[in-house]
Short mmCIF file of C-alpha atoms and ligand atoms in Angstrom, two decimals:
data_model
loop_
_atom_site.label_atom_id
_atom_site.label_comp_id
_atom_site.label_asym_id
_atom_site.label_seq_id
_atom_site.Cartn_x
_atom_site.Cartn_y
_atom_site.Cartn_z
CA MET A 242 0.00 0.00 0.00
CA ASP A 243 2.65 2.42 1.05
CA ASN A 244 4.71 1.70 -1.99
CA GLN A 245 1.83 2.21 -4.29
CA ALA A 246 1.02 5.51 -2.77
CA PHE A 247 4.63 6.54 -3.05
CA GLU A 248 4.81 5.57 -6.68
CA MET A 249 1.65 7.37 -7.54
CA HIS A 250 3.11 10.50 -6.01
CA GLY A 251 6.28 9.93 -7.94
CA GLU A 252 4.35 9.70 -11.17
CA ASN A 253 2.46 12.86 -10.40
CA LEU A 254 5.59 14.70 -9.52
CA ARG A 255 7.16 13.73 -12.79
CA SER A 256 4.07 14.78 -14.63
CA ALA A 257 3.96 18.07 -12.88
CA SER A 258 7.59 18.85 -13.42
CA HIS A 259 7.39 18.05 -17.12
CA GLY A 260 4.19 19.90 -17.53
CA LYS A 261 4.39 19.99 -21.28
CA GLN A 262 4.50 16.24 -21.59
CA TRP A 263 1.50 15.18 -19.70
CA PRO A 264 -1.16 16.23 -22.19
CA GLN A 265 0.51 13.79 -24.59
CA LYS A 266 0.50 11.06 -21.96
CA GLU A 267 -3.10 11.90 -21.36
CA GLU A 268 -3.89 11.10 -24.99
CA ARG A 269 -2.04 7.84 -24.83
CA LYS A 270 -3.47 6.62 -21.56
CA GLY A 271 -6.97 7.96 -22.07
CA GLY A 272 -8.50 5.84 -19.25
CA TRP A 273 -6.22 7.38 -16.64
CA SER A 274 -6.61 10.94 -17.73
CA LEU A 275 -9.43 12.14 -15.45
CA MET A 276 -7.82 10.54 -12.42
CA LYS A 277 -4.51 12.10 -13.39
CA VAL A 278 -5.94 15.54 -13.96
CA PHE A 279 -7.55 15.32 -10.56
CA LEU A 280 -4.38 14.17 -8.82
CA VAL A 281 -2.23 16.77 -10.53
CA CYS A 282 -4.69 19.51 -9.60
CA LEU A 283 -4.71 18.23 -6.07
CA LEU A 284 -0.93 18.26 -5.96
CA ALA A 285 -0.82 21.73 -7.47
CA CYS A 286 -3.28 22.82 -4.82
CA VAL A 287 -1.15 21.40 -2.04
CA ILE A 288 2.02 23.00 -3.40
CA THR A 289 0.35 26.37 -3.86
CA THR A 290 -1.02 26.25 -0.32
CA ALA A 291 2.37 25.26 1.07
CA ILE A 292 4.10 28.12 -0.75
CA GLY A 293 1.38 30.49 0.42
CA VAL A 294 1.81 29.45 4.01
CA LEU A 295 5.57 29.75 3.71
CA ILE A 296 5.33 33.28 2.31
CA LEU A 297 2.82 34.31 4.96
CA SER A 298 5.01 32.95 7.70
CA LEU A 299 8.05 34.76 6.31
CA VAL A 300 6.13 38.01 6.25
CA TYR A 301 4.23 37.81 9.51
CA VAL A 302 6.10 35.49 11.78
CA ASN A 303 8.92 37.00 13.70
CA ASN A 304 11.67 36.22 11.27
CA PRO A 305 13.42 39.49 10.54
CA PRO A 306 16.60 38.34 12.35
CA PHE A 307 17.57 36.26 9.38
CA VAL A 308 16.27 38.66 6.77
CA ARG A 309 18.17 41.55 8.30
CA ASP A 310 21.30 39.68 9.17
CA THR A 311 21.91 38.93 5.53
CA ASP A 312 22.48 42.59 4.84
CA GLY A 313 24.99 42.75 7.63
CA GLY A 314 22.74 44.52 10.09
CA ASP A 315 23.46 47.86 8.36
CA LYS A 316 19.90 48.12 7.22
CA GLY A 317 18.61 47.45 10.70
CA ALA A 318 17.09 50.91 10.60
CA SER A 319 15.21 50.70 7.32
CA SER A 320 12.90 47.95 8.38
CA SER A 321 11.03 45.99 5.76
CA ASN A 322 7.96 46.19 7.97
CA PRO A 323 6.04 49.34 7.02
CA GLU A 324 4.42 49.65 10.48
CA GLU A 325 7.84 50.31 12.00
CA LYS A 326 8.81 53.13 9.67
CA SER A 327 7.36 55.77 11.95
CA VAL A 328 9.56 54.72 14.88
CA ASP A 329 12.66 56.84 15.43
CA VAL A 330 15.88 55.01 14.60
CA LYS A 331 17.18 55.84 18.07
CA PHE A 332 14.91 53.24 19.64
CA GLN A 333 17.19 50.55 18.27
CA PHE A 334 19.69 51.84 20.83
CA LEU A 335 17.44 53.27 23.53
CA ASN A 336 14.75 51.88 25.80
CA HIS A 337 12.87 53.94 28.38
CA LEU A 338 12.66 51.18 30.95
CA GLY A 339 10.60 53.39 33.25
CA LYS A 340 7.77 53.24 30.71
CA SER A 341 7.80 49.47 30.44
CA LYS A 342 5.26 47.17 32.01
CA VAL A 343 5.66 46.72 35.76
CA TYR A 344 5.24 43.09 36.80
CA THR A 345 3.96 43.36 40.36
CA TYR A 346 4.22 40.61 42.96
CA PRO A 347 3.43 40.59 46.68
CA GLY A 348 7.12 41.08 47.53
CA GLY A 349 8.33 43.33 44.73
CA GLU A 350 8.43 44.32 41.08
CA ILE A 351 10.21 43.39 37.86
CA GLN A 352 10.62 45.44 34.67
CA TRP A 353 12.25 44.44 31.40
CA ALA A 354 14.06 45.71 28.33
CA ARG A 355 13.86 42.57 26.24
CA PHE A 356 12.88 40.72 23.10
CA ARG A 357 9.41 39.17 22.86
CA ASN A 358 8.41 36.31 20.57
CA ASP A 359 4.86 37.62 20.47
CA VAL A 360 4.98 41.21 19.21
CA ASN A 361 1.68 41.90 20.98
CA GLU A 362 3.57 41.69 24.27
CA TYR A 363 5.34 44.97 23.53
CA LEU A 364 3.67 48.02 25.05
CA SER A 365 4.80 50.33 22.25
CA ASP A 366 6.47 50.42 18.84
CA GLU A 367 9.50 52.00 20.52
CA GLU A 368 9.83 49.09 22.92
CA MET A 369 9.41 46.71 20.00
CA ALA A 370 12.15 48.46 18.01
CA PHE A 371 14.54 47.93 20.92
CA GLY A 372 13.50 44.31 21.49
CA LYS A 373 13.95 43.49 17.82
CA SER A 374 17.26 45.32 17.71
CA ILE A 375 18.87 43.34 20.54
CA ASN A 376 17.58 40.15 18.94
CA ASN A 377 18.60 41.01 15.37
CA HIS A 378 22.09 41.86 16.50
CA ARG A 379 22.37 38.58 18.38
CA SER A 380 23.34 40.69 21.38
CA LYS A 381 23.37 37.91 24.02
CA MET A 382 21.85 40.46 26.39
CA THR A 383 18.57 41.20 28.09
CA PHE A 384 18.13 43.76 30.87
CA GLY A 385 15.79 43.86 33.83
CA THR A 386 15.31 45.60 37.15
CA LEU A 387 14.25 43.69 40.25
CA ARG A 388 12.89 45.49 43.30
CA ILE A 389 12.38 43.49 46.47
CA LYS A 390 10.57 44.88 49.50
CA SER A 391 12.10 44.48 52.96
CA LYS A 392 11.80 40.76 53.92
CA GLY A 393 10.59 39.94 50.39
CA LEU A 394 11.98 36.85 48.66
CA ARG A 395 12.77 36.32 44.98
CA ALA A 396 11.78 32.66 44.88
CA PRO A 397 14.53 30.10 44.35
CA HIS A 398 14.71 29.55 40.58
CA TRP A 399 16.99 28.83 37.68
CA HIS A 400 17.42 30.04 34.09
CA PHE A 401 17.70 27.46 31.32
CA ASN A 402 19.19 29.71 28.69
CA ALA A 403 21.24 32.45 30.31
CA ASN A 404 23.85 33.42 32.83
CA GLU A 405 22.75 36.24 35.08
CA HIS A 406 24.99 39.15 36.01
CA GLY A 407 23.75 41.94 38.21
CA TYR A 408 24.56 44.93 40.31
CA LEU A 409 22.91 45.69 43.64
CA LEU A 410 22.26 49.41 43.56
CA GLN A 411 20.64 49.68 46.99
CA GLY A 412 19.73 47.48 49.93
CA THR A 413 21.11 44.27 51.43
CA ALA A 414 20.13 40.76 50.42
CA TRP A 415 20.97 37.28 51.55
CA VAL A 416 21.63 35.28 48.41
CA GLY A 417 21.97 31.54 47.97
CA VAL A 418 23.44 29.80 44.93
CA ILE A 419 23.31 26.02 44.47
CA GLY A 420 25.82 24.59 42.01
CA PRO A 421 25.71 21.27 40.13
CA ASP A 422 26.89 17.75 41.04
CA ASP A 423 27.85 17.91 44.72
CA SER A 424 25.17 20.64 45.09
CA VAL A 425 27.35 22.93 47.14
CA VAL A 426 25.36 25.91 48.39
CA THR A 427 26.99 29.28 48.65
CA THR A 428 25.31 31.94 50.76
CA TYR A 429 26.29 35.54 51.18
CA ASN A 430 24.91 38.90 52.31
CA VAL A 431 25.33 41.02 49.21
CA THR A 432 25.47 44.77 49.81
CA ALA A 433 25.00 47.84 47.64
CA GLY A 434 27.77 48.33 45.08
CA GLN A 435 28.46 44.61 44.69
CA VAL A 436 28.05 42.41 41.64
CA ILE A 437 26.31 39.03 41.47
CA PHE A 438 26.99 36.27 38.94
CA PHE A 439 24.64 33.28 38.66
CA PRO A 440 25.83 30.82 36.01
CA ARG A 441 23.15 29.27 33.81
CA ASN A 442 21.04 26.66 35.65
CA THR A 443 22.38 27.33 39.13
CA VAL A 444 19.43 27.51 41.54
CA HIS A 445 19.50 30.86 43.31
CA TRP A 446 17.35 32.88 45.71
CA ILE A 447 17.48 36.46 46.89
CA LYS A 448 16.01 37.55 50.20
CA ASN A 449 15.96 41.19 51.22
CA VAL A 450 17.35 41.19 54.78
CA GLY A 451 17.64 44.96 55.18
CA PRO A 452 15.09 47.62 56.12
CA ASP A 453 15.11 49.29 52.68
CA GLU A 454 13.93 48.13 49.29
CA CYS A 455 16.58 46.23 47.27
CA LEU A 456 17.15 47.31 43.68
CA PHE A 457 19.02 44.89 41.43
CA LEU A 458 20.07 45.86 37.89
CA LEU A 459 20.24 42.58 35.99
CA PHE A 460 21.75 41.44 32.71
CA PHE A 461 20.95 38.03 31.24
CA THR A 462 23.07 36.51 28.50
CA THR A 463 20.33 35.85 26.00
CA HIS A 464 18.59 37.88 23.29
CA GLU A 465 15.78 35.34 23.20
CA GLU A 466 13.06 35.18 25.83
CA LEU A 467 14.51 34.21 29.18
CA GLN A 468 13.50 30.72 30.30
CA THR A 469 13.05 30.47 34.05
CA LEU A 470 11.61 27.94 36.46
CA ASP A 471 10.73 28.80 40.05
CA VAL A 472 11.16 26.02 42.61
CA ASP A 473 7.55 26.32 43.86
CA ASP A 474 6.25 25.97 40.31
CA ALA A 475 8.48 22.93 39.76
CA PHE A 476 7.14 21.43 43.00
CA PHE A 477 3.46 21.95 42.19
CA SER A 478 3.99 20.59 38.67
CA THR A 479 5.38 17.33 40.09
CA PRO A 480 2.82 14.59 40.92
CA GLU A 481 2.36 14.24 44.70
CA ASP A 482 3.52 10.63 44.84
CA ILE A 483 6.64 11.44 42.80
CA ALA A 484 7.43 14.40 45.03
CA ALA A 485 6.91 12.20 48.11
CA ARG A 486 9.32 9.58 46.77
CA ALA A 487 11.91 12.18 45.78
CA LEU A 488 11.77 14.26 48.96
CA GLN A 489 10.95 11.43 51.40
CA PRO A 490 9.29 13.59 54.08
CA GLN A 491 7.94 12.21 57.34
CA GLY A 492 4.29 11.54 56.69
CA GLY A 493 5.01 10.75 53.03
CA VAL A 494 2.50 11.75 50.39
CA ASN A 495 0.02 12.99 53.00
CA PHE A 496 2.51 15.61 54.07
CA ILE A 497 3.11 16.61 50.44
CA ARG A 498 -0.68 17.07 50.09
CA THR A 499 -0.66 19.70 52.85
CA PHE A 500 1.21 22.13 50.52
CA LYS A 501 -1.13 24.67 48.94
CA LYS A 502 -0.33 26.55 45.79
CA GLN A 503 -0.94 30.29 46.13
CA ALA A 504 -3.48 31.87 43.79
CA GLU A 505 -1.15 34.68 42.83
CA ASP A 506 2.25 34.25 41.11
CA GLN A 507 4.84 34.28 43.90
CA ALA A 508 7.93 35.14 41.85
CA VAL A 509 8.72 37.70 44.54
CA ASN A 510 6.86 36.77 47.71
CA LEU A 511 6.08 38.30 51.07
CA PRO A 512 3.59 36.32 53.17
CA SER A 513 1.54 38.58 55.44
CA ASN A 514 2.06 36.12 58.32
CA LEU A 515 5.82 35.80 57.73
CA ASN A 516 6.57 36.31 61.43
CA GLU A 517 4.43 33.30 62.31
CA LEU A 518 5.95 31.18 59.56
CA VAL A 519 9.61 31.96 60.26
CA GLN A 520 11.11 32.21 63.73
CA ASN A 521 14.68 31.06 63.43
CA ALA A 522 16.06 32.69 60.31
CA THR A 523 19.85 32.44 60.20
CA TYR A 524 21.88 34.07 57.51
CA VAL A 525 25.03 32.02 57.29
CA GLN A 526 27.85 33.18 55.08
CA SER A 527 29.99 30.70 53.11
CA PRO A 528 33.80 30.74 53.09
CA ASP A 529 35.60 33.12 50.74
CA ASN A 530 36.65 30.51 48.18
CA LEU A 531 32.96 29.83 47.50
CA VAL A 532 31.55 33.33 47.94
CA TRP A 533 33.82 35.14 45.51
CA GLN A 534 32.92 32.83 42.64
CA TYR A 535 29.53 34.51 42.53
CA PHE A 536 30.12 37.96 44.01
CA TYR A 537 32.45 40.86 43.41
CA ASP A 538 32.89 44.16 45.20
CA LEU A 539 32.70 46.44 42.18
CA LYS A 540 32.33 49.60 44.24
CA GLY A 541 35.45 48.76 46.25
CA SER A 542 37.54 47.69 43.24
CA ALA A 543 40.35 49.66 41.57
CA GLU A 544 39.37 52.87 39.78
CA TYR A 545 40.49 53.43 36.21
CA PRO A 546 40.34 57.18 35.65
CA PHE A 547 40.29 58.84 32.21
CA PRO A 548 40.09 62.59 31.49
CA GLY A 549 36.27 62.70 31.61
CA GLY A 550 35.52 60.19 34.35
CA ILE A 551 36.19 56.85 36.03
CA PHE A 552 35.69 53.19 35.11
CA GLN A 553 35.49 50.28 37.52
CA TRP A 554 35.47 46.70 36.26
CA ALA A 555 34.12 43.26 37.16
CA ARG A 556 35.79 41.11 34.54
CA TYR A 557 38.07 38.29 33.58
CA ARG A 558 41.79 39.07 33.58
CA ILE A 559 44.29 36.74 32.00
CA ASN A 560 46.59 35.40 34.78
CA GLY A 561 44.65 37.51 37.26
CA THR A 562 46.96 40.42 36.49
CA GLY A 563 46.53 43.18 39.04
CA LEU A 564 43.81 41.39 40.99
CA ASN A 565 43.74 40.56 44.69
CA GLU A 566 42.76 37.12 45.98
CA THR A 567 38.97 37.60 46.03
CA GLU A 568 39.00 39.29 42.64
CA ARG A 569 41.08 36.49 41.19
CA ILE A 570 38.51 33.90 42.36
CA PHE A 571 35.77 35.88 40.59
CA SER A 572 37.84 36.31 37.43
CA GLU A 573 38.53 32.56 37.22
CA SER A 574 34.90 31.74 37.90
CA LEU A 575 33.82 33.92 34.97
CA ASN A 576 36.38 32.23 32.77
CA LYS A 577 35.07 28.75 33.64
CA HIS A 578 31.67 29.52 32.12
CA GLU A 579 30.56 30.19 28.58
CA ASN A 580 29.01 33.42 27.36
CA THR A 581 29.76 35.50 30.40
CA LEU A 582 29.65 39.28 30.52
CA THR A 583 32.10 41.95 31.51
CA LEU A 584 30.48 44.46 33.87
CA ALA A 585 31.55 47.99 34.65
CA THR A 586 30.39 51.14 36.29
CA LEU A 587 31.17 54.27 34.34
CA ARG A 588 31.08 57.67 35.97
CA ILE A 589 31.36 60.61 33.58
CA PHE A 590 31.83 63.94 35.32
CA SER A 591 29.47 66.79 34.56
CA ASN A 592 30.38 67.95 31.03
CA GLY A 593 32.85 65.09 30.65
CA LEU A 594 33.04 63.13 27.42
CA GLY A 595 33.25 59.39 26.83
CA GLN A 596 35.25 59.65 23.56
CA PRO A 597 33.87 58.23 20.30
CA HIS A 598 35.05 54.61 20.18
CA PHE A 599 33.90 51.14 19.31
CA HIS A 600 34.43 47.57 20.49
CA PHE A 601 35.75 44.78 18.29
CA ASN A 602 34.44 41.89 20.35
CA ALA A 603 31.35 42.87 22.31
CA ASN A 604 27.90 44.34 22.25
CA GLU A 605 27.34 46.82 25.02
CA MET A 606 24.27 47.45 27.12
CA GLY A 607 23.90 49.99 29.90
CA TYR A 608 21.48 51.49 32.38
CA VAL A 609 21.50 55.08 33.62
CA ILE A 610 21.69 55.15 37.42
CA SER A 611 22.00 58.91 37.73
CA GLY A 612 22.71 62.05 35.74
CA CYS A 613 21.95 62.60 32.09
CA ALA A 614 23.82 62.60 28.80
CA GLN A 615 23.83 63.06 25.09
CA VAL A 616 24.65 59.92 23.14
CA GLY A 617 25.71 59.45 19.53
CA VAL A 618 25.74 56.12 17.70
CA ILE A 619 26.98 55.35 14.19
CA LEU A 620 26.22 52.10 12.48
CA SER A 621 27.11 51.77 8.82
CA GLY A 622 24.18 53.52 7.17
CA VAL A 623 22.50 54.68 10.40
CA THR A 624 23.34 57.48 12.77
CA ALA A 625 21.40 58.45 15.82
CA SER A 626 21.89 60.94 18.60
CA PHE A 627 19.65 61.24 21.59
CA ASN A 628 19.46 62.18 25.25
CA ILE A 629 19.41 59.72 28.10
CA GLY A 630 18.37 60.06 31.72
CA ILE A 631 17.77 57.97 34.83
CA GLY A 632 16.09 54.65 34.06
CA ASP A 633 17.07 54.54 30.37
CA VAL A 634 18.69 51.48 28.83
CA ILE A 635 21.17 51.88 25.97
CA PHE A 636 22.44 49.30 23.50
CA PHE A 637 25.48 49.61 21.22
CA PRO A 638 25.87 46.66 18.85
CA VAL A 639 29.43 45.40 18.37
CA GLY A 640 31.46 47.67 16.08
CA THR A 641 29.14 50.68 16.29
CA GLN A 642 30.99 53.86 17.11
CA HIS A 643 29.47 55.67 20.07
CA TYR A 644 30.15 58.55 22.41
CA ILE A 645 28.54 59.70 25.64
CA LYS A 646 28.65 63.31 26.79
CA SER A 647 27.53 64.02 30.33
CA VAL A 648 25.32 67.13 30.16
CA CYS A 649 23.79 67.56 33.66
CA ASP A 650 25.25 69.28 36.71
CA GLU A 651 25.28 65.88 38.38
CA ASP A 652 27.78 63.21 37.22
CA LEU A 653 26.45 60.58 34.85
CA LEU A 654 26.58 57.11 36.40
CA LEU A 655 26.03 54.02 34.27
CA ILE A 656 26.17 50.30 34.87
CA LEU A 657 27.48 48.70 31.66
CA ALA A 658 27.66 45.14 30.40
CA TYR A 659 29.76 43.91 27.49
CA SER A 660 28.99 40.60 25.82
CA THR A 661 32.43 39.11 26.19
CA GLY A 662 34.07 36.96 28.82
CA ASN A 663 37.43 37.89 27.30
CA GLN A 664 39.24 41.14 27.60
CA LEU A 665 37.37 43.92 25.88
CA GLU A 666 38.93 45.18 22.65
CA THR A 667 38.35 48.84 21.91
CA LEU A 668 39.46 51.40 19.32
CA ARG A 669 39.05 55.13 19.89
CA MET A 670 38.44 57.65 17.12
CA LYS A 671 41.49 59.66 18.17
CA ASP A 672 43.65 56.55 17.91
CA TYR A 673 42.52 55.46 14.48
CA PHE A 674 43.01 59.05 13.26
CA ARG A 675 46.53 59.15 14.68
CA ARG A 676 47.43 55.79 13.25
CA THR A 677 46.31 56.67 9.74
CA ALA A 678 49.13 58.15 7.61
CA ASP A 679 48.94 61.93 6.93
CA HIS A 680 48.92 61.46 3.18
CA ILE A 681 46.08 58.98 3.40
CA LEU A 682 44.05 61.48 5.45
CA ALA A 683 44.99 64.31 3.02
CA GLN A 684 43.73 62.27 0.10
CA LEU A 685 40.63 61.16 2.00
CA PHE A 686 39.54 64.64 3.05
CA PHE A 687 40.80 66.64 0.03
CA LYS A 688 43.01 68.67 2.36
CA GLN A 689 46.70 69.62 2.47
CA GLN A 690 48.82 66.94 4.09
CA ALA A 691 50.53 69.55 6.34
CA GLU A 692 47.18 70.47 7.94
CA PHE A 693 46.98 67.07 9.55
CA LYS A 694 49.85 68.12 11.83
CA ASN A 695 47.09 70.04 13.68
CA PHE A 696 45.94 66.79 15.24
CA PRO A 697 48.10 66.11 18.31
C1 NAG B 740 23.60 38.94 57.07
O1 NAG B 740 22.50 39.82 57.26
C2 NAG B 740 21.64 39.46 58.32
C3 NAG B 740 20.48 40.39 58.32
O2 NAG B 740 20.90 41.71 58.39
C4 NAG B 740 22.40 39.50 59.65
O3 NAG B 740 21.56 39.07 60.70
C5 NAG B 740 23.58 38.56 59.55
O4 NAG B 740 24.36 38.65 60.68
C6 NAG B 740 24.43 38.91 58.32
N1 NAG B 740 25.45 37.89 58.20
C7 NAG B 740 26.73 38.20 58.05
C8 NAG B 740 27.68 37.07 58.04
O5 NAG B 740 27.10 39.34 57.92
C1 NAG B 741 14.02 28.11 67.21
O1 NAG B 741 15.17 28.07 68.03
C2 NAG B 741 14.87 27.79 69.40
C3 NAG B 741 16.12 27.89 70.21
O2 NAG B 741 17.23 27.38 69.53
C4 NAG B 741 14.24 26.41 69.49
O3 NAG B 741 13.87 26.13 70.83
C5 NAG B 741 12.99 26.34 68.63
O4 NAG B 741 12.45 25.04 68.61
C6 NAG B 741 13.31 26.76 67.19
N1 NAG B 741 12.09 26.84 66.43
C7 NAG B 741 11.98 26.36 65.20
C8 NAG B 741 10.66 26.55 64.54
O5 NAG B 741 12.90 25.81 64.61
C1 NAG B 742 40.19 42.92 47.07
O1 NAG B 742 39.45 43.84 46.27
C2 NAG B 742 38.12 44.07 46.68
C3 NAG B 742 37.49 45.00 45.66
O2 NAG B 742 37.42 44.38 44.42
C4 NAG B 742 38.09 44.68 48.05
O3 NAG B 742 36.77 44.86 48.48
C5 NAG B 742 38.80 43.76 49.01
O4 NAG B 742 38.87 44.36 50.27
C6 NAG B 742 40.20 43.44 48.51
N1 NAG B 742 40.79 42.44 49.36
C7 NAG B 742 41.96 42.58 49.91
C8 NAG B 742 42.43 41.46 50.74
O5 NAG B 742 42.60 43.60 49.75
C1 NAG B 743 50.00 34.94 31.21
O1 NAG B 743 49.85 33.60 30.80
C2 NAG B 743 50.30 33.36 29.51
C3 NAG B 743 49.99 31.93 29.12
O2 NAG B 743 49.34 31.25 30.14
C4 NAG B 743 51.77 33.66 29.41
O3 NAG B 743 52.22 33.47 28.08
C5 NAG B 743 52.02 35.10 29.82
O4 NAG B 743 53.41 35.37 29.84
C6 NAG B 743 51.44 35.36 31.18
N1 NAG B 743 51.57 36.78 31.48
C7 NAG B 743 51.93 37.22 32.68
C8 NAG B 743 51.99 38.70 32.83
O5 NAG B 743 52.18 36.48 33.61
#
């Protein structure tokens, strides 16, 4: 039966592909002709439908990454989608996080600058332009803010598809990280100005143990949607008898049945009767060799001044050059994992300038903590300049030249992430000008060679 069917298809395919021949065949094999005409029409129908569906899916389904990547990303601005034409080019590089949806939980809030598979999830065309941009450029970055109320708990959870790097801007939190295999748990009170690093698939929790709200600025190493599983959701999705056999509690499955799933999503929780539930909270701290794999004192680390401001770095250094013991542990931990980020804080003094420059090996994403600035970005074929203020997220795809000029009375303070676990490679405009021969510049700019002595 199967063979027959296959052969019939084969025949039809041949007929269809040699379209001119089959009318002759039809004459010869008169008895078959009606059947054949029908089958060929049917096949034609199927093919036409398939092509139709394919075209529709190319047009409507979220596939621009591939379409745009083929023209090298330069045309990122001139979108093929007419709806997007009205959106300012700058929104490929700028996201007003403050205007994004606030995901509210009993114990806190989460906001995102991210890519969505379903375009209807974007609140605005501007947000969509940014989401598509970080995805089209294969940025390996997503940004989010996490606020946790005093005593609130970001539920233990893990991310399937991303490392998490973050900066605690304010507050104090007791963090736990559970690694693989021997399931070593590392716990630490992280304080403002420190960096966290949760490798992909490590289970981690964050409990606010201070009186003030915690504010975490988080970078995840994916430009797809982040895939996360909370431990309570994993528990309630496991059949009771399986959970009982895995966890082996006293009272067995009957004890498991006493657990009640909360009606509301408890991603960040804060039970109203917490004081009844918890009496003996202890906040143990693990030894240094464990702690500094996941934490780094960015605020306390060495300052790298430049004429307009100061950099501080949380990054991998080959051979741990210039690092102290705790920093070296962090550097090696970053290097052990794939797709890690380099983090930095950048302070640009009032009126200071972050020179035009670009990076060879990393996309860059940043969040404005304080101050304000004017930013310029040049992609091949696209230029944009715009102002940024507190709560804005910026994105500079690899290779794009950019500058940042601090324009408020207050210093500009940014937290930055670069999508490389290696040392960042950078070229400044002033350096590539200096390194280009005078006569090449003279010819390029139609100017006397001697005039180029004016550049220092
Ligand atoms: C961590 O913070 C908690 C809450 O403030 C405190 O009770 C505990 O002593 C701290 N642990 C360490 C080791 O600092
Ligand atoms: C809390 O600690 C006290 C003293 O160590 C102990 O008597 C009590 O049973 C503990 N309560 C719980 C719920 O663990
Ligand atoms: C190592 O550097 C960190 C900052 O990155 C600092 O907090 C810490 O005190 C330093 N440790 C020693 C032993 O100097
Ligand atoms: C760093 O390590 C590399 C190879 O492991 C070596 O070639 C280089 O000399 C080292 N540099 C320093 C400053 O120790």
